[in-house]
Short mmCIF file of C-alpha atoms in Angstrom, two decimals:
data_model
loop_
_atom_site.label_atom_id
_atom_site.label_comp_id
_atom_site.label_asym_id
_atom_site.label_seq_id
_atom_site.Cartn_x
_atom_site.Cartn_y
_atom_site.Cartn_z
CA UNK L 280 -42.69 -23.58 71.39
CA UNK L 281 -44.24 -21.29 68.79
CA UNK L 282 -43.59 -22.28 65.20
CA UNK L 283 -42.94 -18.64 64.26
CA UNK L 284 -40.91 -16.08 66.19
CA UNK L 285 -42.79 -13.35 68.06
CA UNK L 286 -42.72 -10.12 66.03
CA UNK L 287 -40.96 -7.05 67.46
CA UNK L 288 -43.65 -4.46 68.14
CA UNK L 289 -41.03 -1.71 68.50
CA UNK L 290 -39.57 -2.29 65.05
CA UNK L 291 -40.26 0.07 62.17
CA UNK L 292 -40.97 -2.93 59.97
CA UNK L 293 -44.71 -3.82 59.79
CA UNK L 294 -45.78 -6.83 61.84
CA UNK L 295 -47.08 -8.73 58.83
CA UNK L 296 -43.74 -8.27 57.03
CA UNK L 297 -41.81 -9.56 60.06
CA UNK L 298 -44.04 -12.64 60.17
CA UNK L 299 -43.68 -13.25 56.42
CA UNK L 300 -39.88 -12.87 56.58
CA UNK L 301 -39.60 -15.28 59.52
CA UNK L 302 -41.72 -17.93 57.78
CA UNK L 303 -39.68 -17.55 54.58
CA UNK L 304 -36.43 -17.94 56.54
CA UNK L 305 -37.69 -21.09 58.28
CA UNK L 306 -38.80 -22.54 54.95
CA UNK L 307 -35.34 -21.92 53.51
CA UNK L 308 -33.79 -23.69 56.52
CA UNK L 309 -35.94 -26.76 55.88
CA UNK L 310 -38.05 -26.38 59.02
CA UNK L 311 -41.11 -26.27 56.75
CA UNK L 312 -40.27 -28.58 53.82
CA UNK L 313 -42.03 -28.21 50.45
CA UNK L 314 -45.63 -29.35 50.69
CA UNK L 315 -45.85 -29.03 54.50
CA UNK L 316 -48.93 -27.47 56.07
CA UNK L 317 -48.50 -24.12 57.81
CA UNK L 318 -50.56 -23.07 60.86
CA UNK L 319 -54.02 -21.74 60.12
CA UNK L 320 -54.49 -17.98 60.10
CA UNK L 321 -56.51 -18.14 63.33
CA UNK L 322 -54.04 -20.40 65.16
CA UNK L 323 -50.97 -18.41 64.12
CA UNK L 324 -52.68 -15.17 65.14
CA UNK L 325 -53.39 -16.64 68.59
CA UNK L 326 -49.80 -17.87 68.97
CA UNK L 327 -48.33 -14.48 68.07
CA UNK L 328 -50.93 -12.35 69.82
CA UNK L 329 -51.77 -10.39 66.67
CA UNK L 330 -54.96 -9.73 64.72
CA UNK L 331 -55.93 -12.38 62.20
CA UNK L 332 -55.81 -9.70 59.50
CA UNK L 333 -52.06 -9.35 60.16
CA UNK L 334 -51.49 -13.04 59.45
CA UNK L 335 -53.72 -12.82 56.36
CA UNK L 336 -51.44 -10.06 55.02
CA UNK L 337 -48.32 -12.12 55.81
CA UNK L 338 -49.64 -15.16 53.96
CA UNK L 339 -50.74 -12.94 51.05
CA UNK L 340 -47.18 -11.60 50.82
CA UNK L 341 -45.76 -15.15 50.73
CA UNK L 342 -48.32 -16.23 48.10
CA UNK L 343 -47.39 -13.27 45.94
CA UNK L 344 -43.78 -14.44 46.01
CA UNK L 345 -44.81 -18.00 45.13
CA UNK L 346 -43.42 -19.29 48.42
CA UNK L 347 -46.72 -20.68 49.69
CA UNK L 348 -50.02 -21.68 48.11
CA UNK L 349 -53.49 -21.73 49.64
CA UNK L 350 -56.59 -23.71 48.75
CA UNK L 351 -60.02 -23.40 50.29
CA UNK L 352 -60.52 -26.23 52.76
CA UNK L 353 -56.89 -27.39 52.52
CA UNK L 354 -55.10 -24.57 54.31
CA UNK L 355 -51.80 -22.91 53.41
CA UNK L 356 -48.87 -25.07 52.33
CA UNK L 357 -45.27 -24.46 51.31
CA UNK L 358 -44.99 -24.45 47.53
CA UNK L 359 -43.47 -27.62 46.08
CA UNK L 360 -42.24 -25.88 42.96
CA UNK L 361 -40.74 -22.61 44.18
CA UNK L 362 -38.06 -24.58 46.03
CA UNK L 363 -37.14 -26.87 43.17
CA UNK L 364 -38.99 -29.88 44.53
CA UNK L 365 -41.69 -32.01 42.93
CA UNK L 366 -44.19 -34.19 44.81
CA UNK L 367 -42.38 -37.42 43.99
CA UNK L 368 -39.11 -36.07 45.38
CA UNK L 369 -40.49 -34.54 48.59
CA UNK L 370 -40.47 -36.83 51.63
CA UNK L 371 -43.94 -37.29 53.03
CA UNK L 372 -43.04 -36.00 56.46
CA UNK L 373 -46.64 -36.23 57.63
CA UNK L 374 -46.55 -39.97 57.04
CA UNK L 375 -43.26 -40.27 58.93
CA UNK L 376 -44.57 -38.17 61.82
CA UNK L 377 -47.72 -40.27 62.04
CA UNK L 378 -45.74 -43.50 61.73
CA UNK L 379 -43.19 -45.14 63.99
CA UNK L 380 -43.86 -47.26 67.03
CA UNK L 381 -43.45 -44.55 69.67
CA UNK L 382 -46.83 -42.91 70.12
CA UNK L 383 -47.30 -39.16 70.78
CA UNK L 384 -48.63 -37.78 74.04
CA UNK L 385 -52.38 -37.78 74.60
CA UNK L 386 -54.24 -34.85 72.99
CA UNK L 387 -55.21 -33.31 76.35
CA UNK L 388 -51.57 -33.29 77.48
CA UNK L 389 -50.43 -31.70 74.23
CA UNK L 390 -53.19 -29.10 74.60
CA UNK L 391 -52.09 -28.31 78.17
CA UNK L 392 -48.51 -27.79 77.04
CA UNK L 393 -49.64 -25.61 74.14
CA UNK L 394 -51.89 -23.48 76.36
CA UNK L 395 -49.14 -22.89 78.94
CA UNK L 396 -46.67 -21.95 76.23
CA UNK L 397 -49.08 -19.49 74.66
CA UNK L 398 -50.22 -17.82 77.89
CA UNK L 399 -47.81 -17.57 80.81
CA UNK L 400 -50.54 -15.99 82.99
CA UNK L 401 -52.59 -19.20 83.19
CA UNK L 402 -52.88 -20.58 86.73
CA UNK L 403 -51.30 -24.03 86.45
CA UNK L 404 -53.10 -26.81 88.31
CA UNK L 405 -51.89 -29.31 85.68
CA UNK L 406 -48.10 -29.58 85.95
CA UNK L 407 -47.08 -32.35 88.35
CA UNK L 408 -44.09 -30.59 89.85
CA UNK L 409 -43.06 -28.42 92.76
CA UNK L 410 -43.32 -24.67 92.36
CA UNK L 411 -40.25 -22.52 92.85
CA UNK L 412 -41.62 -21.36 96.19
CA UNK L 413 -41.30 -24.84 97.73
CA UNK L 414 -38.17 -26.14 95.97
CA UNK L 415 -34.79 -26.06 97.75
CA UNK L 416 -33.42 -23.42 95.40
CA UNK L 417 -31.31 -21.60 97.97
CA UNK L 418 -29.85 -24.81 99.36
CA UNK L 419 -28.83 -26.08 95.93
CA UNK L 420 -27.31 -22.69 95.04
CA UNK L 421 -25.27 -22.75 98.25
CA UNK L 422 -24.03 -26.26 97.45
CA UNK L 423 -23.03 -25.14 93.97
CA UNK L 424 -21.08 -22.23 95.44
CA UNK L 425 -19.39 -24.48 98.00
CA UNK L 426 -18.51 -27.29 95.60
CA UNK L 427 -16.68 -26.64 92.37
CA UNK L 428 -17.18 -29.52 89.97
CA UNK L 429 -13.80 -29.58 88.27
CA UNK L 430 -13.33 -33.30 87.71
CA UNK L 431 -12.89 -34.64 84.20
CA UNK L 432 -16.29 -34.61 82.49
CA UNK L 433 -16.00 -37.82 80.50
CA UNK L 434 -18.53 -40.60 80.08
CA UNK L 435 -19.60 -41.86 83.49
CA UNK L 436 -20.33 -45.34 84.81
CA UNK L 437 -23.36 -46.74 82.91
CA UNK L 438 -25.14 -47.34 86.23
CA UNK L 439 -24.66 -43.74 87.25
CA UNK L 440 -22.29 -41.56 89.28
CA UNK L 441 -20.82 -43.78 92.00
CA UNK L 442 -20.86 -41.14 94.80
CA UNK L 443 -24.54 -40.52 94.08
CA UNK L 444 -25.34 -44.23 94.30
CA UNK L 445 -23.40 -44.41 97.56
CA UNK L 446 -25.33 -41.42 98.92
CA UNK L 447 -28.59 -43.07 97.88
CA UNK L 448 -27.71 -46.19 99.87
CA UNK L 449 -27.68 -44.08 103.06
CA UNK L 450 -30.66 -41.98 102.03
CA UNK L 451 -32.87 -44.98 101.25
CA UNK L 452 -31.89 -46.68 104.48
CA UNK L 453 -32.58 -43.59 106.60
CA UNK L 454 -35.76 -42.32 104.95
CA UNK L 455 -37.33 -45.40 103.35
CA UNK L 456 -35.98 -48.35 105.38
CA UNK L 457 -34.70 -49.91 102.16
CA UNK L 458 -31.45 -51.81 102.53
CA UNK L 459 -29.44 -52.00 99.32
CA UNK L 460 -25.96 -51.50 97.86
CA UNK L 461 -24.70 -49.16 95.17
CA UNK L 462 -24.37 -52.10 92.74
CA UNK L 463 -28.14 -52.59 92.85
CA UNK L 464 -28.96 -48.96 92.03
CA UNK L 465 -29.38 -47.53 88.54
CA UNK L 466 -29.46 -43.75 88.11
CA UNK L 467 -32.01 -42.54 85.55
CA UNK L 468 -33.28 -39.18 84.31
CA UNK L 469 -36.45 -39.68 86.36
CA UNK L 470 -39.30 -42.09 86.98
CA UNK L 471 -40.45 -42.02 83.37
CA UNK L 472 -37.09 -43.19 82.06
CA UNK L 473 -37.12 -45.99 84.62
CA UNK L 474 -40.56 -47.08 83.40
CA UNK L 475 -39.46 -46.79 79.78
CA UNK L 476 -36.43 -49.00 80.33
CA UNK L 477 -38.56 -51.61 82.10
CA UNK L 478 -41.22 -51.70 79.38
CA UNK L 479 -38.64 -51.87 76.59
CA UNK L 480 -36.13 -54.28 78.11
CA UNK L 481 -37.94 -56.61 80.52
CA UNK L 482 -41.22 -57.08 78.62
CA UNK L 483 -42.13 -58.02 75.06
CA UNK L 484 -44.92 -56.94 72.67
CA UNK L 485 -48.10 -58.79 73.55
CA UNK L 486 -47.24 -59.20 77.23
CA UNK L 487 -50.05 -58.44 79.67
CA UNK L 488 -49.42 -56.11 82.61
CA UNK L 489 -51.61 -54.79 85.42
CA UNK L 490 -51.86 -51.09 86.22
CA UNK L 491 -54.02 -49.15 88.64
CA UNK L 492 -57.34 -47.63 87.60
CA UNK L 493 -57.22 -44.66 87.44
CA UNK L 494 -53.48 -44.40 86.93
CA UNK L 495 -50.76 -42.04 85.78
CA UNK L 496 -49.63 -44.94 83.60
CA UNK L 497 -52.64 -44.34 81.34
CA UNK L 498 -51.18 -40.95 80.45
CA UNK L 499 -47.93 -42.57 79.24
CA UNK L 500 -48.25 -43.91 75.68
CA UNK L 501 -44.96 -45.78 76.24
CA UNK L 502 -46.96 -48.80 77.41
CA UNK L 503 -48.92 -48.95 74.17
CA UNK L 504 -45.76 -48.10 72.19
CA UNK L 505 -44.16 -51.22 73.69
CA UNK L 506 -47.12 -53.29 72.50
CA UNK L 507 -48.23 -54.21 76.03
CA UNK L 508 -51.76 -55.23 76.93
CA UNK L 509 -53.03 -53.22 79.90
CA UNK L 510 -55.44 -54.61 82.49
CA UNK L 511 -57.00 -52.59 85.28
CA UNK L 512 -56.67 -52.84 89.05
CA UNK L 513 -59.40 -50.61 90.53
CA UNK L 514 -58.21 -48.22 93.26
CA UNK L 515 -60.45 -47.55 96.28
CA UNK L 516 -59.74 -45.59 99.47
CA UNK L 517 -57.29 -48.31 100.56
CA UNK L 518 -55.54 -48.72 97.22
CA UNK L 519 -55.73 -51.78 94.99
CA UNK L 520 -57.15 -55.13 96.11
CA UNK L 521 -54.42 -57.81 95.96
CA UNK L 522 -56.95 -60.50 95.09
CA UNK L 523 -57.58 -58.62 91.82
CA UNK L 524 -53.94 -59.29 90.92
CA UNK L 525 -54.47 -63.02 91.36
CA UNK L 526 -57.63 -62.84 89.22
CA UNK L 527 -55.84 -61.03 86.39
CA UNK L 528 -52.97 -63.50 86.53
CA UNK L 529 -55.31 -66.46 86.19
CA UNK L 530 -57.30 -64.86 83.39
CA UNK L 531 -54.61 -63.05 81.37
CA UNK L 532 -51.26 -64.37 82.65
CA UNK L 533 -50.05 -60.90 83.48
CA UNK L 534 -46.26 -60.58 83.52
CA UNK L 535 -45.83 -57.55 85.80
CA UNK L 536 -47.74 -55.23 88.15
CA UNK L 537 -47.19 -51.44 88.10
CA UNK L 538 -48.35 -49.58 91.19
CA UNK L 539 -47.93 -46.21 92.87
CA UNK L 540 -48.89 -47.23 96.44
CA UNK L 541 -48.06 -44.04 98.34
CA UNK L 542 -50.42 -41.09 97.71
CA UNK L 543 -51.24 -42.49 94.33
CA UNK L 544 -51.34 -40.32 91.24
CA UNK L 545 -54.05 -39.16 90.63
CA UNK L 546 -56.30 -40.30 93.51
CA UNK L 547 -53.99 -39.60 96.47
CA UNK L 548 -54.86 -43.01 97.99
CA UNK L 549 -52.32 -44.92 100.08
CA UNK L 550 -52.23 -48.71 99.92
CA UNK L 551 -53.50 -50.18 103.19
CA UNK L 552 -50.82 -51.82 105.38
CA UNK L 553 -52.58 -55.21 105.37
CA UNK L 554 -52.99 -55.06 101.61
CA UNK L 555 -49.25 -54.40 101.23
CA UNK L 556 -48.47 -57.65 103.00
CA UNK L 557 -51.12 -59.52 101.05
CA UNK L 558 -49.86 -58.10 97.73
CA UNK L 559 -46.31 -59.27 98.44
CA UNK L 560 -47.66 -62.71 99.35
CA UNK L 561 -49.58 -62.92 96.05
CA UNK L 562 -46.54 -61.75 94.08
CA UNK L 563 -44.23 -64.31 95.71
CA UNK L 564 -46.79 -67.07 95.21
CA UNK L 565 -47.10 -66.29 91.50
CA UNK L 566 -43.47 -65.29 90.89
CA UNK L 567 -44.77 -61.93 89.68
CA UNK L 568 -42.61 -58.77 89.63
CA UNK L 569 -43.99 -55.57 91.13
CA UNK L 570 -42.84 -52.15 89.91
CA UNK L 571 -43.23 -49.75 92.85
CA UNK L 572 -43.19 -46.14 91.68
CA UNK L 573 -42.70 -44.07 94.85
CA UNK L 574 -42.28 -40.34 94.10
CA UNK L 575 -44.58 -38.93 96.79
CA UNK L 576 -44.10 -40.88 100.03
CA UNK L 577 -41.81 -38.35 101.71
CA UNK L 578 -44.49 -35.68 101.33
CA UNK L 579 -46.57 -37.38 104.08
CA UNK L 580 -48.09 -34.42 105.87
CA UNK L 581 -47.76 -35.97 109.33
CA UNK L 582 -44.08 -36.75 108.75
CA UNK L 583 -44.65 -40.52 108.87
CA UNK L 584 -44.46 -41.90 105.33
CA UNK L 585 -46.10 -45.25 104.51
CA UNK L 586 -43.64 -48.12 104.48
CA UNK L 587 -42.58 -48.99 100.93
CA UNK L 588 -43.18 -52.46 99.55
CA UNK L 589 -39.46 -52.71 98.80
CA UNK L 590 -38.60 -52.43 102.50
CA UNK L 591 -40.84 -55.48 103.15
CA UNK L 592 -39.53 -57.52 100.21
CA UNK L 593 -37.02 -60.18 101.32
CA UNK L 594 -37.01 -62.16 98.04
CA UNK L 595 -36.48 -59.40 95.46
CA UNK L 596 -39.95 -59.24 93.88
CA UNK L 597 -40.06 -55.44 93.81
CA UNK L 598 -38.38 -53.03 91.40
CA UNK L 599 -38.34 -49.74 93.31
CA UNK L 600 -38.41 -46.40 91.46
CA UNK L 601 -37.71 -43.02 93.06
CA UNK L 602 -37.02 -39.48 91.91
CA UNK L 603 -35.95 -36.01 93.02
CA UNK L 604 -38.64 -34.41 90.88
CA UNK L 605 -41.48 -34.50 93.43
CA UNK L 606 -39.47 -33.75 96.55
CA UNK L 607 -36.73 -31.36 95.46
CA UNK L 608 -35.78 -30.20 91.97
CA UNK L 609 -37.43 -31.58 88.81
CA UNK L 610 -34.93 -29.70 86.65
CA UNK L 611 -32.04 -31.84 87.92
CA UNK L 612 -33.60 -34.78 86.05
CA UNK L 613 -32.29 -37.35 88.53
CA UNK L 614 -34.13 -40.52 89.47
CA UNK L 615 -33.15 -44.02 90.51
CA UNK L 616 -34.16 -47.64 90.47
CA UNK L 617 -33.37 -50.31 93.04
CA UNK L 618 -33.42 -53.77 91.49
CA UNK L 619 -31.56 -57.10 91.40
CA UNK L 620 -28.07 -56.56 90.01
CA UNK L 621 -28.78 -58.57 86.87
CA UNK L 622 -31.70 -56.26 86.06
CA UNK L 623 -29.62 -53.17 86.75
CA UNK L 624 -26.89 -54.42 84.40
CA UNK L 625 -29.41 -55.14 81.64
CA UNK L 626 -31.07 -51.73 81.90
CA UNK L 627 -27.74 -49.89 82.24
CA UNK L 628 -26.56 -51.53 79.03
CA UNK L 629 -29.74 -50.48 77.22
CA UNK L 630 -29.54 -46.92 78.52
CA UNK L 631 -25.90 -46.67 77.43
CA UNK L 632 -27.01 -47.53 73.89
CA UNK L 633 -29.47 -44.62 74.09
CA UNK L 634 -27.35 -41.79 75.48
CA UNK L 635 -24.04 -43.06 76.95
CA UNK L 636 -25.35 -42.16 80.40
CA UNK L 637 -26.59 -39.06 82.14
CA UNK L 638 -24.78 -35.77 82.63
CA UNK L 639 -22.50 -36.14 85.63
CA UNK L 640 -22.98 -32.54 86.86
CA UNK L 641 -26.61 -32.83 88.10
CA UNK L 642 -25.67 -36.20 89.61
CA UNK L 643 -22.85 -34.51 91.54
CA UNK L 644 -25.29 -31.84 92.74
CA UNK L 645 -27.83 -34.46 93.81
CA UNK L 646 -25.16 -36.40 95.69
CA UNK L 647 -24.05 -33.26 97.52
CA UNK L 648 -27.64 -32.42 98.46
CA UNK L 649 -28.30 -35.92 99.83
CA UNK L 650 -25.15 -35.76 101.95
CA UNK L 651 -25.87 -32.23 103.20
CA UNK L 652 -27.69 -31.20 106.40
CA UNK L 653 -30.39 -29.56 104.25
CA UNK L 654 -32.47 -32.66 103.45
CA UNK L 655 -34.55 -33.02 106.61
CA UNK L 656 -35.27 -29.28 107.07
CA UNK L 657 -36.32 -29.09 103.41
CA UNK L 658 -38.66 -32.07 103.77
CA UNK L 659 -40.21 -30.54 106.88
CA UNK L 660 -40.87 -27.25 105.06
CA UNK L 661 -42.12 -29.07 101.98
CA UNK L 662 -44.73 -30.99 103.97
CA UNK L 663 -45.87 -27.84 105.75
CA UNK L 664 -46.27 -25.89 102.49
CA UNK L 665 -48.02 -28.75 100.68
CA UNK L 666 -50.46 -29.19 103.55
CA UNK L 667 -51.21 -25.46 103.54
CA UNK L 668 -51.76 -25.45 99.77
CA UNK L 669 -53.94 -28.56 99.96
CA UNK L 670 -56.12 -26.90 102.59
CA UNK L 671 -56.45 -23.78 100.44
CA UNK L 672 -57.74 -25.88 97.54
CA UNK L 673 -60.18 -27.77 99.77
CA UNK L 674 -61.46 -24.60 101.42
CA UNK L 675 -61.96 -22.88 98.07
CA UNK L 676 -63.79 -25.87 96.57
CA UNK L 677 -66.09 -26.10 99.59
CA UNK L 678 -66.87 -22.40 99.31
CA UNK L 679 -67.27 -22.21 95.52
CA UNK L 680 -68.76 -25.61 94.65
CA UNK L 681 -70.21 -27.18 97.80
CA UNK L 682 -72.82 -29.25 95.94
CA UNK L 683 -71.08 -29.79 92.61
CA UNK L 684 -67.87 -31.67 93.49
CA UNK L 685 -66.83 -34.45 95.86
CA UNK L 686 -63.37 -35.59 96.89
CA UNK L 687 -61.36 -37.56 99.44
CA UNK L 688 -58.74 -35.63 101.39
CA UNK L 689 -55.21 -36.95 100.69
CA UNK L 690 -52.70 -37.27 103.53
CA UNK L 691 -49.71 -36.71 101.30
CA UNK L 692 -48.72 -36.02 97.70
CA UNK L 693 -49.28 -33.14 95.33
CA UNK L 694 -52.77 -33.81 93.98
CA UNK L 695 -56.46 -33.54 94.82
CA UNK L 696 -58.76 -35.87 92.85
CA UNK L 697 -62.25 -34.49 92.36
CA UNK L 698 -65.47 -36.00 91.06
CA UNK L 699 -67.83 -33.53 89.39
CA UNK L 700 -71.29 -34.59 90.48
CA UNK L 701 -73.35 -33.37 87.49
CA UNK L 702 -72.57 -34.94 84.12
CA UNK L 703 -70.12 -32.77 82.23
CA UNK L 704 -67.97 -32.99 79.11
CA UNK L 705 -64.24 -33.11 79.84
CA UNK L 706 -63.39 -31.27 76.64
CA UNK L 707 -65.94 -28.47 77.10
CA UNK L 708 -64.95 -27.90 80.71
CA UNK L 709 -61.25 -27.95 79.87
CA UNK L 710 -61.54 -25.40 77.07
CA UNK L 711 -63.82 -23.18 79.16
CA UNK L 712 -61.27 -23.27 81.99
CA UNK L 713 -58.52 -22.11 79.64
CA UNK L 714 -60.74 -19.21 78.59
CA UNK L 715 -61.16 -18.35 82.28
CA UNK L 716 -57.40 -18.50 82.89
CA UNK L 717 -56.56 -21.88 84.44
CA UNK L 718 -55.47 -25.36 83.36
CA UNK L 719 -55.96 -28.73 85.06
CA UNK L 720 -55.77 -32.37 83.98
CA UNK L 721 -59.09 -34.01 83.04
CA UNK L 722 -59.61 -37.39 84.71
CA UNK L 723 -60.00 -39.21 81.40
CA UNK L 724 -56.25 -38.76 80.86
CA UNK L 725 -55.80 -41.31 83.66
CA UNK L 726 -58.36 -43.78 82.36
CA UNK L 727 -61.35 -42.47 84.29
CA UNK L 728 -64.75 -41.70 82.87
CA UNK L 729 -65.53 -38.10 81.99
CA UNK L 730 -66.29 -35.91 84.99
CA UNK L 731 -63.13 -36.24 87.09
CA UNK L 732 -60.48 -33.56 87.62
CA UNK L 733 -56.94 -33.68 89.02
CA UNK L 734 -55.77 -30.48 90.69
CA UNK L 735 -52.03 -30.32 91.35
CA UNK L 736 -51.57 -27.77 94.12
CA UNK L 737 -47.76 -27.91 94.35
CA UNK L 738 -47.16 -25.85 91.20
CA UNK L 739 -49.32 -22.70 91.68
CA UNK L 740 -48.18 -19.94 93.98
CA UNK L 741 -50.07 -19.70 97.26
CA UNK L 742 -51.86 -16.51 96.24
CA UNK L 743 -53.02 -18.10 92.96
CA UNK L 744 -54.86 -21.05 94.48
CA UNK L 745 -58.08 -19.44 95.75
CA UNK L 746 -58.53 -17.25 92.62
CA UNK L 747 -57.71 -20.29 90.48
CA UNK L 748 -60.44 -22.41 92.08
CA UNK L 749 -62.87 -19.49 91.65
CA UNK L 750 -62.01 -19.46 87.94
CA UNK L 751 -62.60 -23.21 87.77
CA UNK L 752 -65.96 -22.79 89.49
CA UNK L 753 -66.97 -20.10 87.00
CA UNK L 754 -65.91 -22.39 84.16
CA UNK L 755 -67.94 -25.30 85.51
CA UNK L 756 -71.03 -23.16 86.00
CA UNK L 757 -70.67 -21.80 82.48
CA UNK L 758 -70.53 -25.30 81.02
CA UNK L 759 -73.47 -26.43 83.13
CA UNK L 760 -75.43 -23.38 82.03
CA UNK L 761 -75.73 -21.99 85.56
CA UNK L 762 -75.53 -18.37 86.56
CA UNK L 763 -72.95 -17.18 89.03
#
């Protein structure tokens, strides 16, 4: 979100005056407290799509009124005296923002979000979600027209909407071979909330946990915010090696293992069937919980998803996490966890302290979708479209960069994980790509060394993929100093 409102280019009022008036109004509302730093002239000009000279005029107008003050090398700040405040009475909001135990997102992720907000024309290979062209928009709209949600909208059961949990019992049995009951299901706002509740409620600061390397978990500061010590489980073409879990347990007394075994994010690897059995054996031997994050399995391109660990878990070692975000509608914000009832009760109690439960309306919509005849046809179309998009990415990379990148071809999921063969700076390549009109996620976000790239092909439109890869290729050649 831009800090200042976009000026109206059709207004008779000069652009600089509109910008100055908007900043003054926001200062008076307390959005920019006395002493706070305003955006630089260059950055604000980029956000608003105006010449830097326009912003210079706006700041000059505010300085003339005594509203802001500028110092060379220190930027432009809101005056502490114009608004009746003195330094000793003004909260040091910078210190508060930098403090607290919950860490901000990684810089690359913040930069991606900022770039996409500033330029809607960027081709988006970064966002890990389905594009509108492969989401069941029509089906959900039909369900909304057919079902009028007129029940009393009070606080719901802390575990989640009962009809949704009942629908999930059938869904998990049919599509994932997981046998459970509604009392062992917790509805969450998505996989990330499930992970957050686990890290906050079942673990303690200083506990050691094992996560895959590379791993989506590295992009989630919630693990560090919880004070956990992270240890790596290298991922190869067959997933993690279960013996590495035993080694980490002996050396660091890890308390929990977090894995994404089906078309892993970001590598696309699927845990080998024999390794699944071996991993469960190691976990049961050590009494070690496994958190199985499974958002992608139903995207298996051949229609035969890998068997989840939870379906092979007779003793309750596995906490199973699922979500609608990667197979249907991320905007519904509906996910779930299957766990022993005592764990579900503990996490439901914690979540109730946070927000008194989720909105019941998207849960009603999700329940209706799961019970509808639309699920299987949608999954069939989803797999077909994802496979087509994957092949477009692969074909374009082979054409544009045959000797500069290498990759393994995933059999499911939304991502293609690429290794850039020449040495290259993540930051330089990323910024050059933005200048060329695309965004992606650098591999270092997931704990990898510089020189890896994750392309998410589910988000871009089909006709954007080939041009997008061409833009990436041009960016890479520019950074490497090669001619086209």
